[in-house]
Amino acid sequence: MSRSITLEQSQAIIEACRSEATTIGQPMNIAVVDDAGHLVAFAAMDDTKLIGEDISQKKALTAVYFQMDTRDLAPLVQPGQPLYGIEATTTGKLVVFGGGVLLRGADGRIAGGVGVSAGSVDEDHQVAEAGRKVFA
Amino acid sequence: MSRSITLEQSQAIIEACRSEATTIGQPMNIAVVDDAGHLVAFAAMDDTKLIGEDISQKKALTAVYFQMDTRDLAPLVQPGQPLYGIEATTTGKLVVFGGGVLLRGADGRIAGGVGVSAGSVDEDHQVAEAGRKVFA
Amino acid sequence: MSRSITLEQSQAIIEACRSEATTIGQPMNIAVVDDAGHLVAFAAMDDTKLIGEDISQKKALTAVYFQMDTRDLAPLVQPGQPLYGIEATTTGKLVVFGGGVLLRGADGRIAGGVGVSAGSVDEDHQVAEAGRKVFA
Amino acid sequence: MSRSITLEQSQAIIEACRSEATTIGQPMNIAVVDDAGHLVAFAAMDDTKLIGEDISQKKALTAVYFQMDTRDLAPLVQPGQPLYGIEATTTGKLVVFGGGVLLRGADGRIAGGVGVSAGSVDEDHQVAEAGRKVFA
């Protein structure tokens, strides 16, 4: 197995997320997965919320599975919209709101995903975005 | 492991909830969890509904995981709102309506949660609140 | 629904178990279920082990489901014995060693079960037995 | 919620495990959980095996739930032994062989657990032990 993202890269992403989370004053759960959705690195900042332990990982996975940021899923899953009800599929593995971002390598290939959880949806996305910046 | 809430405190909470439930004439399921979401005490009052066995425990857990009362989640998970679809995540462990309340110690730190289920959402919250009062 | 065992009876059982557990110096998780396997009362003593939160409840349920004490299941599930492999059935709900005891009413009818977990199998059974004594 | 182990401590444990794993030439999955079994930090070393993603986390949790190293569970769960069949309980959350170690603070209280997976059981335990050394 040759992974699409190394542990070193994943830890650098987590550090960038952690720094951004500290700046905005919201301790976060931060997860990085590879291009198959498998967990490479995870960190729960002190005094974060337990809900984010699970949801951060699933946001990262959802970004990879859909090949898009999770906040772009939100409009598609509303009542009457094309993917309405999809969050109930695949046994609770999907998160259909912001906080998960897709990572692509320099060649444009999908490399993995970052998921962040514990703040508002906008804060979560902002922190995940900070992680993506140090990868791209 | 040093728990954030003792069995004695948890049983006092259950007694207060039971008394309030008797007053309003609705037998309840009552659960108390610690600050990690683990069950410390549980009581199903005679003639309550079976649906509450599971839901009361998950309300208590949800309050702790989100660090808020579960009734404050309800507006956030409606169609078009930020957390729409979250209840389908984490494989059925979350309850996104009233009846779960957060317990904080004298120092403000999270100590656990109380979950109540079998009546209306308002009755459930009222009974859980009665339990919180004897803890704070 | 008219339950086979009341909350008051269940709390008396838990008190008897708690007292016995204190005597032997092993803090326990104690669960009482009714004749359908539904949870009526639960208590986690301070400084007990987390493994018992789940297992105590499943011991009580297993006793009711099989209409026997769980320690009598152990010989039947060994390699080459009649019920070999049964613990993998019913999705992790069964416990096939001691610590769960069956409760019968004065008329001989099954009333419920008591499950105890955190000590050795023999300690768990002894504490559950102390609960059964105050019911019969 | 005041966690029993900080992110900084957990990352130091992962670094120590990673260093030991590099020395023995076996890339590992390494998980650190708090005293309630919740994940604080995780790292999958490059070229490790996917099976360890899940098992390392469950080894850490099992150590905390049982308050013992997981390798000490192995003799207890063999056919004819007291806990035979326990791994089928609690729906696949337990690991009953080596590679999970218990963390205690200077005061002797349980602080969390470390789980390592991808090598032989002895290698996994050795790497987890290296993490424990930098914590105690």
XYZ file of C-alpha atoms in Angstrom:
544
model
C 0.000 0.000 0.000
C 1.385 3.367 -0.991
C -0.717 6.016 0.636
C -1.838 9.156 -1.119
C -0.822 11.247 1.875
C 1.964 10.670 4.396
C 1.758 10.812 8.163
C 4.146 13.770 8.110
C 1.867 15.709 5.737
C -1.152 14.781 7.843
C 0.483 15.971 11.030
C 1.405 19.261 9.338
C -2.253 19.684 8.367
C -3.350 19.005 11.930
C -0.858 21.560 13.224
C -2.203 24.203 10.829
C -5.782 23.417 11.872
C -4.863 23.521 15.528
C -3.236 26.921 15.114
C -6.309 28.326 13.338
C -8.622 26.839 15.981
C -6.565 28.450 18.724
C -6.803 31.791 16.919
C -10.598 31.671 16.801
C -10.802 30.290 20.345
C -12.660 27.055 19.599
C -10.915 23.786 20.526
C -11.553 21.268 17.733
C -11.411 17.615 16.795
C -9.334 17.283 13.625
C -9.105 14.230 11.362
C -7.116 13.534 8.214
C -7.955 10.583 5.956
C -6.299 9.231 2.818
C -7.836 8.868 -0.645
C -9.616 5.675 0.448
C -11.165 7.313 3.492
C -8.888 5.602 6.017
C -7.718 7.559 9.050
C -4.101 8.757 8.931
C -4.004 11.231 11.824
C -6.353 12.581 14.469
C -6.151 15.103 17.292
C -8.707 16.191 19.882
C -7.709 19.549 21.335
C -8.056 19.998 25.098
C -11.574 21.069 26.175
C -13.169 20.263 22.829
C -16.637 18.661 22.536
C -17.011 14.876 22.404
C -19.486 15.067 19.522
C -16.603 15.994 17.237
C -14.634 12.790 17.862
C -16.897 10.890 15.517
C -18.153 13.673 13.276
C -14.735 15.089 12.328
C -13.689 11.673 11.031
C -16.912 11.276 9.095
C -16.616 14.730 7.559
C -13.152 13.845 6.236
C -14.467 10.560 4.881
C -17.522 12.182 3.313
C -15.348 14.717 1.477
C -13.324 11.884 -0.054
C -16.333 9.693 -0.859
C -18.127 12.525 -2.678
C -14.948 14.203 -3.996
C -16.196 17.562 -2.738
C -16.278 19.739 0.363
C -19.070 18.691 2.705
C -20.592 22.166 2.849
C -21.439 21.835 -0.834
C -23.535 18.798 0.010
C -25.892 20.720 2.291
C -28.047 22.304 -0.446
C -28.317 18.965 -2.274
C -29.805 17.040 0.659
C -32.648 19.386 1.592
C -36.267 18.261 1.145
C -37.113 18.233 -2.553
C -33.477 18.300 -3.643
C -31.667 15.555 -5.608
C -29.845 13.834 -2.714
C -32.597 14.184 -0.130
C -32.221 11.397 2.430
C -28.683 10.356 1.526
C -27.391 10.897 5.061
C -29.420 7.882 6.174
C -27.555 5.658 3.722
C -24.239 3.899 4.380
C -25.108 3.383 8.053
C -24.321 6.705 9.611
C -20.989 7.309 7.892
C -21.920 10.553 6.120
C -22.031 14.165 7.295
C -23.984 16.520 5.053
C -22.897 19.951 6.288
C -19.717 21.973 6.384
C -16.394 21.116 8.016
C -14.996 18.483 5.666
C -12.682 19.520 2.810
C -11.118 17.590 -0.043
C -7.351 17.446 -0.524
C -5.838 17.295 -4.016
C -2.176 16.842 -4.886
C -0.201 19.104 -7.233
C -1.252 16.820 -10.083
C -4.909 17.347 -9.315
C -5.402 13.811 -8.028
C -7.426 13.309 -4.873
C -5.095 12.830 -1.929
C -7.479 12.701 1.030
C -9.736 14.774 3.246
C -9.715 16.892 6.379
C -12.627 16.921 8.827
C -13.087 19.367 11.679
C -15.795 19.452 14.334
C -16.806 21.217 17.556
C -17.594 24.785 16.507
C -20.202 26.261 14.219
C -20.317 24.882 10.710
C -18.553 27.985 9.413
C -15.825 27.771 12.041
C -15.309 24.098 11.294
C -14.911 24.807 7.573
C -12.534 27.700 8.244
C -10.271 25.510 10.365
C -10.326 22.659 7.847
C -9.477 25.157 5.090
C -6.407 26.266 7.075
C -5.258 22.659 6.993
C -5.849 22.348 3.270
C -3.713 25.435 2.591
C -0.545 23.849 3.975
C -1.081 20.755 1.826
C -1.837 22.193 -1.579
C -10.933 6.857 36.470
C -12.392 9.529 38.700
C -15.961 10.177 37.654
C -17.342 13.665 37.309
C -20.529 12.668 39.112
C -21.068 10.122 41.888
C -23.686 7.387 42.080
C -25.173 9.115 45.132
C -25.579 12.380 43.204
C -27.045 10.518 40.251
C -29.581 8.710 42.417
C -30.615 12.030 43.994
C -31.197 13.411 40.493
C -33.307 10.396 39.585
C -35.363 10.835 42.758
C -36.038 14.489 41.920
C -37.032 13.566 38.367
C -39.268 10.763 39.613
C -41.018 13.122 42.010
C -41.649 15.683 39.249
C -42.879 12.970 36.889
C -45.317 11.743 39.531
C -46.600 15.292 39.993
C -47.383 15.690 36.312
C -48.751 12.150 36.065
C -46.394 10.816 33.387
C -44.205 7.824 34.301
C -40.749 8.348 32.783
C -37.477 6.675 31.892
C -34.657 8.635 33.532
C -30.932 8.324 32.762
C -27.867 10.038 34.233
C -24.502 9.905 32.453
C -21.059 11.223 33.408
C -19.022 13.823 31.499
C -17.894 11.199 28.991
C -21.402 9.958 28.263
C -21.162 6.727 30.293
C -24.271 5.588 32.192
C -24.162 6.080 35.968
C -27.800 5.512 36.958
C -31.088 4.647 35.284
C -34.686 4.152 36.374
C -37.799 3.177 34.424
C -40.893 4.151 36.364
C -43.755 1.648 36.509
C -46.099 1.893 33.498
C -43.718 4.019 31.421
C -43.239 3.520 27.656
C -40.537 1.204 26.307
C -39.407 3.743 23.708
C -37.913 5.796 26.512
C -35.474 3.107 27.651
C -33.189 3.867 24.740
C -34.062 7.505 24.076
C -33.590 8.741 27.640
C -30.032 7.390 27.658
C -29.265 8.933 24.282
C -30.689 12.299 25.323
C -28.331 12.368 28.298
C -25.406 11.408 26.066
C -26.336 13.969 23.406
C -26.417 16.777 25.995
C -22.884 15.880 27.088
C -21.530 15.380 23.564
C -22.861 18.770 22.375
C -22.398 20.560 25.717
C -25.965 21.903 25.520
C -29.569 20.958 26.304
C -31.033 18.811 23.544
C -34.032 21.088 23.013
C -31.614 23.790 21.809
C -30.533 21.414 19.060
C -34.006 21.159 17.548
C -33.947 24.490 15.648
C -30.455 23.762 14.293
C -31.361 20.462 12.639
C -34.438 21.529 10.674
C -34.351 21.551 6.858
C -32.218 24.432 5.650
C -30.527 24.894 9.035
C -26.793 24.381 9.744
C -26.936 20.899 11.317
C -29.668 19.415 9.124
C -29.114 15.666 8.885
C -26.824 15.322 11.906
C -29.078 12.798 13.644
C -28.250 10.265 10.921
C -24.557 10.455 11.818
C -22.882 8.509 14.641
C -25.187 5.558 14.032
C -28.282 6.416 15.989
C -26.667 7.707 19.174
C -28.101 11.244 18.987
C -31.484 12.694 19.941
C -32.232 16.126 18.494
C -35.228 17.282 20.523
C -35.952 18.189 24.105
C -35.536 16.068 27.235
C -31.757 15.993 27.681
C -30.090 18.570 29.927
C -26.455 19.325 30.668
C -25.076 19.211 34.221
C -22.336 21.593 35.287
C -20.495 21.550 38.601
C -20.098 24.554 40.900
C -16.875 25.364 39.025
C -18.725 25.524 35.711
C -17.154 22.364 34.368
C -19.340 19.787 32.634
C -20.271 17.031 35.060
C -22.712 14.956 33.020
C -26.203 14.855 31.576
C -29.762 13.855 32.422
C -32.099 12.343 29.842
C -35.838 11.826 30.293
C -38.285 10.156 27.937
C -41.899 8.953 27.730
C -44.004 12.143 27.796
C -44.217 15.122 25.484
C -40.968 16.890 24.690
C -41.914 19.689 27.077
C -42.788 17.272 29.873
C -39.534 15.406 29.347
C -37.530 18.630 29.576
C -39.437 19.762 32.673
C -38.687 16.490 34.470
C -35.012 16.564 33.459
C -34.806 20.157 34.667
C -36.114 19.084 38.082
C -33.194 16.684 38.263
C -30.701 19.352 37.270
C -31.937 21.642 40.048
C -30.883 19.243 42.809
C -27.411 18.891 41.298
C -26.451 22.498 40.709
C -47.851 -2.570 30.035
C -47.780 -4.145 33.463
C -44.206 -4.929 34.271
C -43.148 -8.147 35.950
C -40.967 -6.235 38.394
C -41.441 -2.747 39.834
C -38.917 0.058 40.020
C -39.105 -0.143 43.806
C -38.238 -3.842 43.768
C -35.427 -3.202 41.289
C -33.946 -0.451 43.428
C -34.071 -2.746 46.468
C -32.148 -5.364 44.473
C -29.556 -2.795 43.474
C -29.159 -1.716 47.083
C -28.581 -5.309 48.188
C -26.026 -5.805 45.406
C -24.302 -2.552 46.268
C -24.020 -3.568 49.899
C -22.507 -6.954 49.007
C -20.091 -5.321 46.559
C -18.962 -2.915 49.248
C -18.399 -5.836 51.603
C -16.103 -7.617 49.162
C -14.425 -4.355 48.157
C -15.177 -4.430 44.427
C -17.224 -1.536 43.001
C -19.711 -2.950 40.491
C -22.058 -2.089 37.654
C -25.498 -3.485 38.517
C -28.445 -3.868 36.128
C -32.000 -5.119 36.648
C -34.208 -6.029 33.687
C -37.824 -7.156 33.484
C -39.165 -10.413 32.038
C -38.828 -9.023 28.501
C -35.186 -8.046 28.988
C -35.865 -4.312 29.207
C -33.825 -2.226 31.641
C -35.651 -1.164 34.812
C -32.783 0.105 36.970
C -29.025 0.525 36.722
C -26.253 1.768 38.984
C -22.520 2.174 38.400
C -20.711 2.356 41.724
C -17.954 4.949 42.073
C -14.560 3.731 40.800
C -15.979 0.702 38.980
C -14.700 -0.432 35.566
C -16.277 0.874 32.366
C -16.404 -2.603 30.805
C -19.231 -3.438 33.199
C -21.576 -0.698 31.934
C -22.472 -2.770 28.919
C -21.773 -6.284 30.182
C -23.866 -6.047 33.362
C -26.915 -5.148 31.268
C -26.261 -7.973 28.845
C -25.802 -10.490 31.649
C -29.227 -9.569 33.029
C -30.753 -9.844 29.567
C -29.026 -13.157 28.840
C -30.388 -14.662 32.068
C -33.930 -13.731 31.026
C -33.522 -14.800 27.400
C -32.215 -18.265 28.382
C -34.273 -18.545 31.590
C -31.159 -19.541 33.521
C -28.186 -18.069 35.357
C -25.437 -17.077 32.942
C -22.777 -19.120 34.714
C -24.684 -22.259 33.723
C -24.225 -21.272 30.087
C -20.424 -21.385 30.266
C -20.025 -25.178 30.000
C -22.509 -25.339 27.124
C -20.638 -22.903 24.856
C -17.178 -24.463 24.991
C -15.658 -25.990 21.839
C -17.420 -29.278 21.068
C -20.397 -28.482 23.316
C -24.011 -28.018 22.163
C -24.170 -24.215 22.121
C -20.656 -23.582 20.847
C -20.597 -20.225 19.046
C -23.892 -18.905 20.387
C -22.256 -15.747 21.807
C -21.678 -14.536 18.241
C -25.410 -14.665 17.543
C -27.897 -11.892 18.259
C -25.328 -9.190 17.506
C -23.323 -9.040 20.696
C -26.226 -9.104 23.136
C -25.240 -12.281 24.990
C -22.799 -12.939 27.820
C -21.851 -16.575 28.325
C -20.219 -16.545 31.757
C -21.260 -15.890 35.334
C -22.735 -12.722 36.808
C -26.291 -12.799 35.480
C -29.043 -14.418 37.561
C -32.687 -15.123 36.861
C -35.456 -13.712 39.057
C -38.653 -15.684 39.675
C -41.735 -14.504 41.531
C -43.396 -16.376 44.394
C -45.547 -18.151 41.804
C -42.486 -19.429 39.968
C -43.023 -17.151 36.969
C -40.014 -15.390 35.512
C -39.889 -11.813 36.771
C -36.591 -10.556 35.330
C -32.834 -10.720 35.700
C -29.931 -9.163 37.559
C -26.551 -8.596 35.919
C -23.354 -7.613 37.714
C -19.946 -6.808 36.242
C -16.502 -5.482 37.174
C -14.997 -8.152 39.420
C -14.085 -11.780 38.821
C -16.829 -14.002 37.461
C -17.328 -15.522 40.910
C -17.533 -12.104 42.591
C -20.010 -10.901 39.993
C -22.244 -13.924 40.582
C -22.022 -13.544 44.372
C -23.143 -9.917 44.181
C -25.981 -10.712 41.763
C -27.080 -13.534 44.089
C -27.289 -11.035 46.974
C -29.731 -9.055 44.851
C -31.810 -12.101 44.025
C -32.168 -12.952 47.734
C -34.053 -9.768 48.541
C -36.459 -10.363 45.657
C -37.450 -13.991 46.151
C -15.132 18.036 30.625
C -11.604 17.984 31.938
C -9.680 15.274 30.176
C -7.408 12.899 32.027
C -4.718 13.263 29.379
C -3.838 16.249 27.214
C -3.297 16.344 23.458
C 0.327 17.317 24.059
C 0.897 14.264 26.265
C -0.850 12.064 23.719
C 1.273 13.349 20.860
C 4.430 12.715 22.913
C 3.267 9.130 23.438
C 2.663 8.714 19.713
C 6.136 10.063 18.951
C 7.727 7.576 21.358
C 5.739 4.725 19.814
C 6.640 5.838 16.317
C 10.324 5.929 17.203
C 10.206 2.394 18.644
C 8.268 1.130 15.636
C 10.875 2.594 13.318
C 13.607 0.880 15.317
C 12.021 -2.531 14.934
C 11.103 -1.845 11.315
C 7.343 -2.330 11.565
C 5.131 0.659 10.650
C 2.235 0.841 13.120
C -1.165 2.339 13.772
C -1.045 4.088 17.157
C -4.022 5.323 19.173
C -4.273 7.161 22.496
C -7.583 7.373 24.380
C -8.565 9.142 27.593
C -9.850 7.507 30.788
C -13.338 7.169 29.295
C -12.133 5.504 26.101
C -12.504 8.552 23.838
C -9.874 9.089 21.131
C -7.378 11.893 21.788
C -4.715 11.231 19.144
C -4.050 8.778 16.343
C -1.323 8.186 13.790
C -0.996 5.654 10.983
C 2.623 5.334 9.935
C 3.386 5.180 6.217
C 3.119 1.652 4.778
C 1.305 0.231 7.797
C -1.563 -2.284 7.490
C -5.181 -1.121 7.282
C -6.357 -3.709 9.808
C -4.631 -1.687 12.528
C -6.716 1.448 11.968
C -9.613 -0.097 13.831
C -7.807 -2.548 16.098
C -5.315 -0.072 17.563
C -8.198 2.139 18.706
C -10.065 -0.796 20.212
C -6.970 -2.052 21.999
C -6.585 1.328 23.696
C -10.277 1.330 24.640
C -10.155 -2.248 25.914
C -7.210 -1.441 28.196
C -9.193 1.409 29.753
C -12.466 -0.512 30.009
C -10.800 -3.471 31.782
C -8.191 -1.411 33.640
C -5.434 -3.751 32.460
C -3.103 -4.395 29.540
C -4.862 -6.323 26.810
C -2.250 -9.068 26.703
C -3.276 -10.036 30.235
C -6.786 -10.689 28.906
C -5.616 -13.358 26.462
C -5.301 -16.226 28.982
C -8.695 -15.376 30.520
C -10.667 -15.696 27.278
C -9.435 -19.103 26.101
C -11.839 -22.058 25.938
C -12.623 -23.245 29.452
C -11.388 -20.018 31.047
C -13.563 -17.518 32.998
C -14.099 -14.905 30.279
C -14.404 -17.243 27.303
C -16.619 -15.587 24.695
C -16.349 -12.016 26.022
C -14.998 -10.627 22.735
C -18.376 -11.315 21.111
C -20.085 -8.998 23.596
C -20.297 -5.219 23.273
C -20.571 -5.489 19.495
C -16.988 -5.769 18.374
C -15.438 -3.083 20.571
C -13.032 -5.365 22.441
C -9.635 -6.784 21.535
C -8.456 -9.703 23.673
C -4.787 -9.967 22.821
C -1.676 -7.870 23.298
C -0.966 -4.353 22.076
C -3.133 -2.244 24.381
C -1.614 -0.813 27.559
C -3.116 1.121 30.439
C -1.852 4.587 31.402
C -1.843 5.703 35.030
C -0.975 9.137 36.320
C 1.580 9.856 39.034
C -1.258 9.541 41.571
C -2.054 6.026 40.375
C -5.356 7.039 38.785
C -6.217 5.746 35.329
C -5.389 8.375 32.718
C -6.057 6.524 29.464
C -4.777 3.831 27.152
C -2.450 3.269 24.213
C -3.250 0.811 21.428
C -0.844 -0.336 18.740
C -1.504 -2.599 15.789
C 0.115 -3.909 12.604
C 2.950 -6.152 13.788
C 3.042 -9.324 15.843
C 1.289 -9.178 19.204
C 4.662 -8.938 20.949
C 5.829 -6.135 18.677
C 2.583 -4.258 19.196
C 2.927 -4.513 22.962
C 6.585 -3.438 22.849
C 5.715 -0.325 20.858
C 2.788 0.542 23.141
C 5.064 0.068 26.141
C 7.510 2.609 24.685
C 4.651 5.092 24.624
C 3.680 4.341 28.201
C 7.254 5.003 29.380
C 7.195 8.633 28.308
C 3.890 9.192 30.102
C 4.546 7.680 33.510
